[in-house]
PDB file of C-alpha atoms and ligand atoms in Angstrom:
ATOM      1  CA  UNK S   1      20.645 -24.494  -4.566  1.00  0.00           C
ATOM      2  CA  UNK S   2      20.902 -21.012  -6.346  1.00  0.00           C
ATOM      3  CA  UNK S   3      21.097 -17.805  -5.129  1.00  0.00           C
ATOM      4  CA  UNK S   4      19.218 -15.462  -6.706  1.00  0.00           C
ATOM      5  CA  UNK S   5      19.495 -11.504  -6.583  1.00  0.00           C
ATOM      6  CA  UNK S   6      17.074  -9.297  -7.344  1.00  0.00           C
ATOM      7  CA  UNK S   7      17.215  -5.381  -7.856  1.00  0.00           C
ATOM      8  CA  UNK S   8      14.925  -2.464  -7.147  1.00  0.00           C
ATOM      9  CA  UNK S   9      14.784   0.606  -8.997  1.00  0.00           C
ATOM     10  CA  UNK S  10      13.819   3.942  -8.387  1.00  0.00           C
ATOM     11  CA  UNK S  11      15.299   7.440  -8.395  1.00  0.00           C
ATOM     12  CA  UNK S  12      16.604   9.352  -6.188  1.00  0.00           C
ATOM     13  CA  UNK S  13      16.474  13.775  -6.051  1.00  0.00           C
ATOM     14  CA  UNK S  14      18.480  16.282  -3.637  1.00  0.00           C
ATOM     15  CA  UNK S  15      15.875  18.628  -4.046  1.00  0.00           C
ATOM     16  CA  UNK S  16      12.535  18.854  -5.691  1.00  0.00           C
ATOM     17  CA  UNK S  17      14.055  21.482  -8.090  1.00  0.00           C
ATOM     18  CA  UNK S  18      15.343  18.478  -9.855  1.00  0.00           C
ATOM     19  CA  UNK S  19      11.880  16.992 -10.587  1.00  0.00           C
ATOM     20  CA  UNK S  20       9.572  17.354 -12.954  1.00  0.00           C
ATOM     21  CA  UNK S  21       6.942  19.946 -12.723  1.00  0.00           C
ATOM     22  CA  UNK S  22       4.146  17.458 -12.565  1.00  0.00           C
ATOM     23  CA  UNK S  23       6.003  16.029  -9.834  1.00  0.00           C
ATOM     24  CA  UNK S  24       6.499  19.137  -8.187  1.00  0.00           C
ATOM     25  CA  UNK S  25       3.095  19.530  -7.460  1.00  0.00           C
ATOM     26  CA  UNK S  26       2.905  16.260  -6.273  1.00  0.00           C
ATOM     27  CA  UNK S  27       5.378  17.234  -3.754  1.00  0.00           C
ATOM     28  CA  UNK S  28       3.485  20.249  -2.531  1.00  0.00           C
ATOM     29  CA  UNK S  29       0.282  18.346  -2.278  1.00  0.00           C
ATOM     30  CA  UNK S  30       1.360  15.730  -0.158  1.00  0.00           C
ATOM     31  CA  UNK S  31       3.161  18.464   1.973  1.00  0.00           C
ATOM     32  CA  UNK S  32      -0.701  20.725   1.701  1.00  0.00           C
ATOM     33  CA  UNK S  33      -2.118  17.243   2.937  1.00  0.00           C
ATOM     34  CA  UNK S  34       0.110  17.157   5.899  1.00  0.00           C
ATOM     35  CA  UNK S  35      -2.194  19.527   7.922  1.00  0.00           C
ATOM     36  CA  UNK S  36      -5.322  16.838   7.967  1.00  0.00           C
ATOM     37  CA  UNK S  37      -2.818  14.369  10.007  1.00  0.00           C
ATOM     38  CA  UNK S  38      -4.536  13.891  13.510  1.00  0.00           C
ATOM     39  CA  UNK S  39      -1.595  12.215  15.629  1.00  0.00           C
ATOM     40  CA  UNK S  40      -2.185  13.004  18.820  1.00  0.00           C
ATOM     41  CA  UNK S  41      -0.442   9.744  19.888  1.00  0.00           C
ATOM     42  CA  UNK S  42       2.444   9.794  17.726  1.00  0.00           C
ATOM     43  CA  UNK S  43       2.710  13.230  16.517  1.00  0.00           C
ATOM     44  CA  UNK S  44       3.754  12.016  13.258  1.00  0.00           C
ATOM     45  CA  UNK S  45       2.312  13.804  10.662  1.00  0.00           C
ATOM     46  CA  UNK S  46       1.784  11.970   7.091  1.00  0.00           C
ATOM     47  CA  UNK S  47       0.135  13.442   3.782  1.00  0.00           C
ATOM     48  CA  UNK S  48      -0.366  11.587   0.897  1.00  0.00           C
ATOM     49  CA  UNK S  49      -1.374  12.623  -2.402  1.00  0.00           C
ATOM     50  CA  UNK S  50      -2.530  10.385  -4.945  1.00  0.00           C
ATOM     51  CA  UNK S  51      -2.817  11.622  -8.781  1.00  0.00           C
ATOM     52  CA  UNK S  52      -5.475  10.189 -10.434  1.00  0.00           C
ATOM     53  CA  UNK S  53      -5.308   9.318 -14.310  1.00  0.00           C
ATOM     54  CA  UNK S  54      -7.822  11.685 -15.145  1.00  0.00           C
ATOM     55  CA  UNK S  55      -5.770  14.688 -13.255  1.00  0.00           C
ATOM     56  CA  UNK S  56      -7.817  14.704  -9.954  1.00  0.00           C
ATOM     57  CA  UNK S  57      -5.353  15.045  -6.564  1.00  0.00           C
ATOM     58  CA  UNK S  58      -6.908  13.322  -3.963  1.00  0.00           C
ATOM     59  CA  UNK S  59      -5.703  13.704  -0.634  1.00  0.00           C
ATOM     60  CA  UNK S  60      -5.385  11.856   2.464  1.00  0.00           C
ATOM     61  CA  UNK S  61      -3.545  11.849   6.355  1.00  0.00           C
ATOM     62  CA  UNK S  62      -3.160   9.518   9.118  1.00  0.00           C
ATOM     63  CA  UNK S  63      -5.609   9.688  11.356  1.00  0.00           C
ATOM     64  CA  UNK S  64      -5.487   8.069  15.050  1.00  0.00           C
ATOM     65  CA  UNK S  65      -7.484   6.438  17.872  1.00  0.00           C
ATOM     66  CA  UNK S  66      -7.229   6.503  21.277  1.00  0.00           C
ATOM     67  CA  UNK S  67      -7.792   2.684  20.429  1.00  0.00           C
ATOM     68  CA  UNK S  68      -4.745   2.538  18.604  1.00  0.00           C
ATOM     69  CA  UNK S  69      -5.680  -0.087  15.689  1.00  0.00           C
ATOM     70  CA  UNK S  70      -8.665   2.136  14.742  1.00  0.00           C
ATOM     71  CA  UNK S  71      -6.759   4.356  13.681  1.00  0.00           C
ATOM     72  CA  UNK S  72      -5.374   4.724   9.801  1.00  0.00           C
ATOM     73  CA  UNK S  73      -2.410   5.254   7.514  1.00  0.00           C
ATOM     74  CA  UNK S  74      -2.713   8.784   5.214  1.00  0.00           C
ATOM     75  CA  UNK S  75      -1.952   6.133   2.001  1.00  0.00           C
ATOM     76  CA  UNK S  76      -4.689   4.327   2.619  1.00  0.00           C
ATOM     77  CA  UNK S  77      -6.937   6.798   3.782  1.00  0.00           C
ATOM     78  CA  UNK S  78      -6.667   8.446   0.118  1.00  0.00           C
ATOM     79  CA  UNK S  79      -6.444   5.726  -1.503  1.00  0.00           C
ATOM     80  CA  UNK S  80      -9.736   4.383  -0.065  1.00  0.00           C
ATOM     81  CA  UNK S  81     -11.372   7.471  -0.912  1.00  0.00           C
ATOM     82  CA  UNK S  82     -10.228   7.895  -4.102  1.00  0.00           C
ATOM     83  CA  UNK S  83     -11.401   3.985  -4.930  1.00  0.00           C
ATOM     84  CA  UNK S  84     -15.128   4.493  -3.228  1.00  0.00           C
ATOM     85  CA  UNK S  85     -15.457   7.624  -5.247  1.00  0.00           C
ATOM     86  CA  UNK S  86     -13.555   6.872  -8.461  1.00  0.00           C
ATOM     87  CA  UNK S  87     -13.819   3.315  -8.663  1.00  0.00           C
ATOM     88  CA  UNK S  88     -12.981   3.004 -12.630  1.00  0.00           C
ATOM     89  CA  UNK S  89     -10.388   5.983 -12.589  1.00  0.00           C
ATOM     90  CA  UNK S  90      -6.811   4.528 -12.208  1.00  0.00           C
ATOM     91  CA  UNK S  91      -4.243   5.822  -9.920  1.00  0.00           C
ATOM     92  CA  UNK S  92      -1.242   7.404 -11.341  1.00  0.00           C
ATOM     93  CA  UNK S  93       1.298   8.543  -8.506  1.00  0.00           C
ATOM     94  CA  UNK S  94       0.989   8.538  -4.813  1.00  0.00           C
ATOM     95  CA  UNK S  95       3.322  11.189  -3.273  1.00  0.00           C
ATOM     96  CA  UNK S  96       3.854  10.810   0.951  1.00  0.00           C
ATOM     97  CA  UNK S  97       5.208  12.813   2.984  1.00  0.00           C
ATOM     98  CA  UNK S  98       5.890  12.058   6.680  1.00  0.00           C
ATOM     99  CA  UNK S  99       7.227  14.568   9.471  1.00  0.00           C
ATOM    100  CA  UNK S 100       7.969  14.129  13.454  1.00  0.00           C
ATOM    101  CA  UNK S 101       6.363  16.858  15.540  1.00  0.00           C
ATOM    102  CA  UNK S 102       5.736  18.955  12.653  1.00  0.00           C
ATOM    103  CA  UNK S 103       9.817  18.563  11.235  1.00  0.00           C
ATOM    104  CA  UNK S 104       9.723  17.108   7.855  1.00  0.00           C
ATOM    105  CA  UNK S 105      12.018  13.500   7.705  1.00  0.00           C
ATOM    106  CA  UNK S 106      15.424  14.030   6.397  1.00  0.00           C
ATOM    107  CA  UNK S 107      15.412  10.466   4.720  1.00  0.00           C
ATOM    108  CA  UNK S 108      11.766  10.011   3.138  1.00  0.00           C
ATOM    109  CA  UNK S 109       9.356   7.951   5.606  1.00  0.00           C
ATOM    110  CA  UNK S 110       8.519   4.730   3.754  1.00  0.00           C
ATOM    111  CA  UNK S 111       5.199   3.655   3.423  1.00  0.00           C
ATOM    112  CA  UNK S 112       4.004   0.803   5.833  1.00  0.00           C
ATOM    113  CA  UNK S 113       3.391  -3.145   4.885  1.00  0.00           C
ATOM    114  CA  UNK S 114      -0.337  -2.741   4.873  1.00  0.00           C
ATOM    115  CA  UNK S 115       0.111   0.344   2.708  1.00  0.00           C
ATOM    116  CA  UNK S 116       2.355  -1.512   0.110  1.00  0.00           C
ATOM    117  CA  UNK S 117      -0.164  -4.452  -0.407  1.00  0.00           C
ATOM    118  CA  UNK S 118      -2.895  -1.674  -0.829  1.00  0.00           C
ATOM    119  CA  UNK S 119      -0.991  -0.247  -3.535  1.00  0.00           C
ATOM    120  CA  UNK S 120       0.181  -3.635  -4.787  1.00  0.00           C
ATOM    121  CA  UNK S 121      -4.224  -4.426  -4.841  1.00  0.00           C
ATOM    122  CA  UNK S 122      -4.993  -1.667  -6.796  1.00  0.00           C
ATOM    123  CA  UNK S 123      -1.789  -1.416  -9.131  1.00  0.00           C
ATOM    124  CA  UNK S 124      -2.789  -5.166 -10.280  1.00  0.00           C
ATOM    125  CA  UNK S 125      -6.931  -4.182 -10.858  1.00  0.00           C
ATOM    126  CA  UNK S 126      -5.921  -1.691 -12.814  1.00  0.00           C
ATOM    127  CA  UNK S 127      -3.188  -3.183 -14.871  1.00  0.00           C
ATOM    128  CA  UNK S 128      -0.865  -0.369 -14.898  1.00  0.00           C
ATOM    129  CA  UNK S 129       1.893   0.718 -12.484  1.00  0.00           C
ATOM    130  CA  UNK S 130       1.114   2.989  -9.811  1.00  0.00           C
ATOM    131  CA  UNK S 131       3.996   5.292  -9.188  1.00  0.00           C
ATOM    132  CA  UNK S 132       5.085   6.379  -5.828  1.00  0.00           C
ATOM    133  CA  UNK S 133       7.537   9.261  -4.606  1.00  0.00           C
ATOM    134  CA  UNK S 134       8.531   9.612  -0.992  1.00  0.00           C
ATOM    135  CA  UNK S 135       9.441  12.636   0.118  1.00  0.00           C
ATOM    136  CA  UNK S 136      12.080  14.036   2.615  1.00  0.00           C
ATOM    137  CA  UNK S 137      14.427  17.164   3.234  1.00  0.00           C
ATOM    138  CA  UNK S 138      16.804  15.727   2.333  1.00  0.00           C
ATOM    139  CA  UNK S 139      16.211  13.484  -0.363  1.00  0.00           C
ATOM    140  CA  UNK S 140      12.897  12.637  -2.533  1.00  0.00           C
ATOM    141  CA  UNK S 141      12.550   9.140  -3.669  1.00  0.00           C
ATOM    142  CA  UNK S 142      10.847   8.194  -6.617  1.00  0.00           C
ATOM    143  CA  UNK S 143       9.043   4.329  -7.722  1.00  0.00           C
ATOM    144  CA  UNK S 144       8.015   3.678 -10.576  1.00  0.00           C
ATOM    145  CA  UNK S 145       5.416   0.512  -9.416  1.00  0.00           C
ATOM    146  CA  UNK S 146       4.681  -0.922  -6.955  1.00  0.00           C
ATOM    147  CA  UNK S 147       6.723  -3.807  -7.186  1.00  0.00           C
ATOM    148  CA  UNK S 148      10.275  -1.841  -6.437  1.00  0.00           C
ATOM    149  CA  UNK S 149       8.424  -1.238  -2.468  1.00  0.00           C
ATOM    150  CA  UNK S 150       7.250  -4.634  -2.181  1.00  0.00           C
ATOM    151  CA  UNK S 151       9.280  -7.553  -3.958  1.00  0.00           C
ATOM    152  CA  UNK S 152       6.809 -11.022  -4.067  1.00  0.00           C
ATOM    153  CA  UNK S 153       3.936  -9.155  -3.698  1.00  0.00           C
ATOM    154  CA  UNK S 154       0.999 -11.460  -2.701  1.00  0.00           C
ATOM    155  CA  UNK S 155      -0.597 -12.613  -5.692  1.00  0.00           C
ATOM    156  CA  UNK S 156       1.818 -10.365  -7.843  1.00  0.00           C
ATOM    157  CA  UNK S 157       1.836  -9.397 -11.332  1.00  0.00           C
ATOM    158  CA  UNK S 158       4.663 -11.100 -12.687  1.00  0.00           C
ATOM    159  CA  UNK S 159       4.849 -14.636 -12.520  1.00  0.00           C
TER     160      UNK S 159
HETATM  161  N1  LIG C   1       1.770   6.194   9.200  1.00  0.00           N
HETATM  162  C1  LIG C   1       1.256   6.520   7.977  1.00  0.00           C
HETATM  163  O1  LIG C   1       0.358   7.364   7.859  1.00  0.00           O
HETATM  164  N2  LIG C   1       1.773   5.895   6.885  1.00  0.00           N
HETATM  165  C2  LIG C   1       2.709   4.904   6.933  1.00  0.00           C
HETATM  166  O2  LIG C   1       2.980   4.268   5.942  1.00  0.00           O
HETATM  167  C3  LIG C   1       3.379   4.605   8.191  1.00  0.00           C
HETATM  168  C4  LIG C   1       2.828   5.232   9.404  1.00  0.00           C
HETATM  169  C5  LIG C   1       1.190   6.825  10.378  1.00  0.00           C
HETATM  170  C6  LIG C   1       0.457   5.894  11.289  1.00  0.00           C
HETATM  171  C7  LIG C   1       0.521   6.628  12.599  1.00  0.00           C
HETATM  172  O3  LIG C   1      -0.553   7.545  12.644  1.00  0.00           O
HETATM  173  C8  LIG C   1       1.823   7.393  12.517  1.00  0.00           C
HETATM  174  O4  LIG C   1       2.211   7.405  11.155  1.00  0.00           O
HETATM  175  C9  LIG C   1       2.941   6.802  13.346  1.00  0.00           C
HETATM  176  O5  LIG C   1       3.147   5.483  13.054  1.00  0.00           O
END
């Protein structure tokens, strides 16, 4: 027997001052997409906003059900669109933002399982990473594939 370590990178900002400008935006968008959250259950509100490689934002938020599983994540809800109506455009950066009864998350909320092997289907049809930056008030997180949220991804990349 070995053990075997691996690591995860990704960076990590005090404030979005510190990030690029590009990113920046990214951070305001997913904070803009906030407002389309309908959690009436969990009052939990989550915006995502994926960059496109062409420069398109698209944006998503969760939406519930009073039948709870109907319901969806804001990651996949933009990434879904962004797929059905830019199938052959790859996706550059997903930014999420999550925030309880309307108070942004001191410590980023991380996306969900489902979400990461979403990202982890896409990031491998298009062949090249798919950043992701998570974003809190306290700190903003920042991936640079997929692979740093979801170590052994399901019929990964690397071998
Ligand atoms: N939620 C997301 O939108 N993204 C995640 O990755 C985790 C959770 C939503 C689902 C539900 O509407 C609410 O947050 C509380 O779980």
């Amino acid at each position: 027997m070995i053990e075997k370590k691996i690591n995860i990178r990704y960076e990590e900002y005090a404030s979005v001052e510190e990030m690029s400008l590009e990113d920046q935006k990214m951070v305001a968008a997913a904070l803009e997409a906030q407002k389309g959250s309908y959690s009436p259950y969990s009052q939990f509100q989550v915006g995502a906003a994926l960059l496109l490689e062409n420069g398109t934002v698209v944006k998503g938020a969760n939406q519930e059900n009073a039948a709870y599983p109907s319901g969806l994540c804001a990651e996949r809800t933009a990434m879904f669109w962004a797929s059905a109506n830019y199938p052959d455009v790859a996706m550059d950066t997903l930014t999420i933002a999550g925030s309880d009864h309307g108070v942004l998350c001191e410590s980023p909320a991380s996306p969900c399982g489902a979400c990461r092997q979403v990202m982890a289907e896409y990031q491998k049809k298009q062949g090249k990473p798919l950043k992701i930056i998570l974003v809190g008030s306290k700190r903003i997180r920042k991936f640079f594939c997929v692979d740093d949220l979801l170590p052994f991804i399901f019929d990964s990349l690397k071998v």
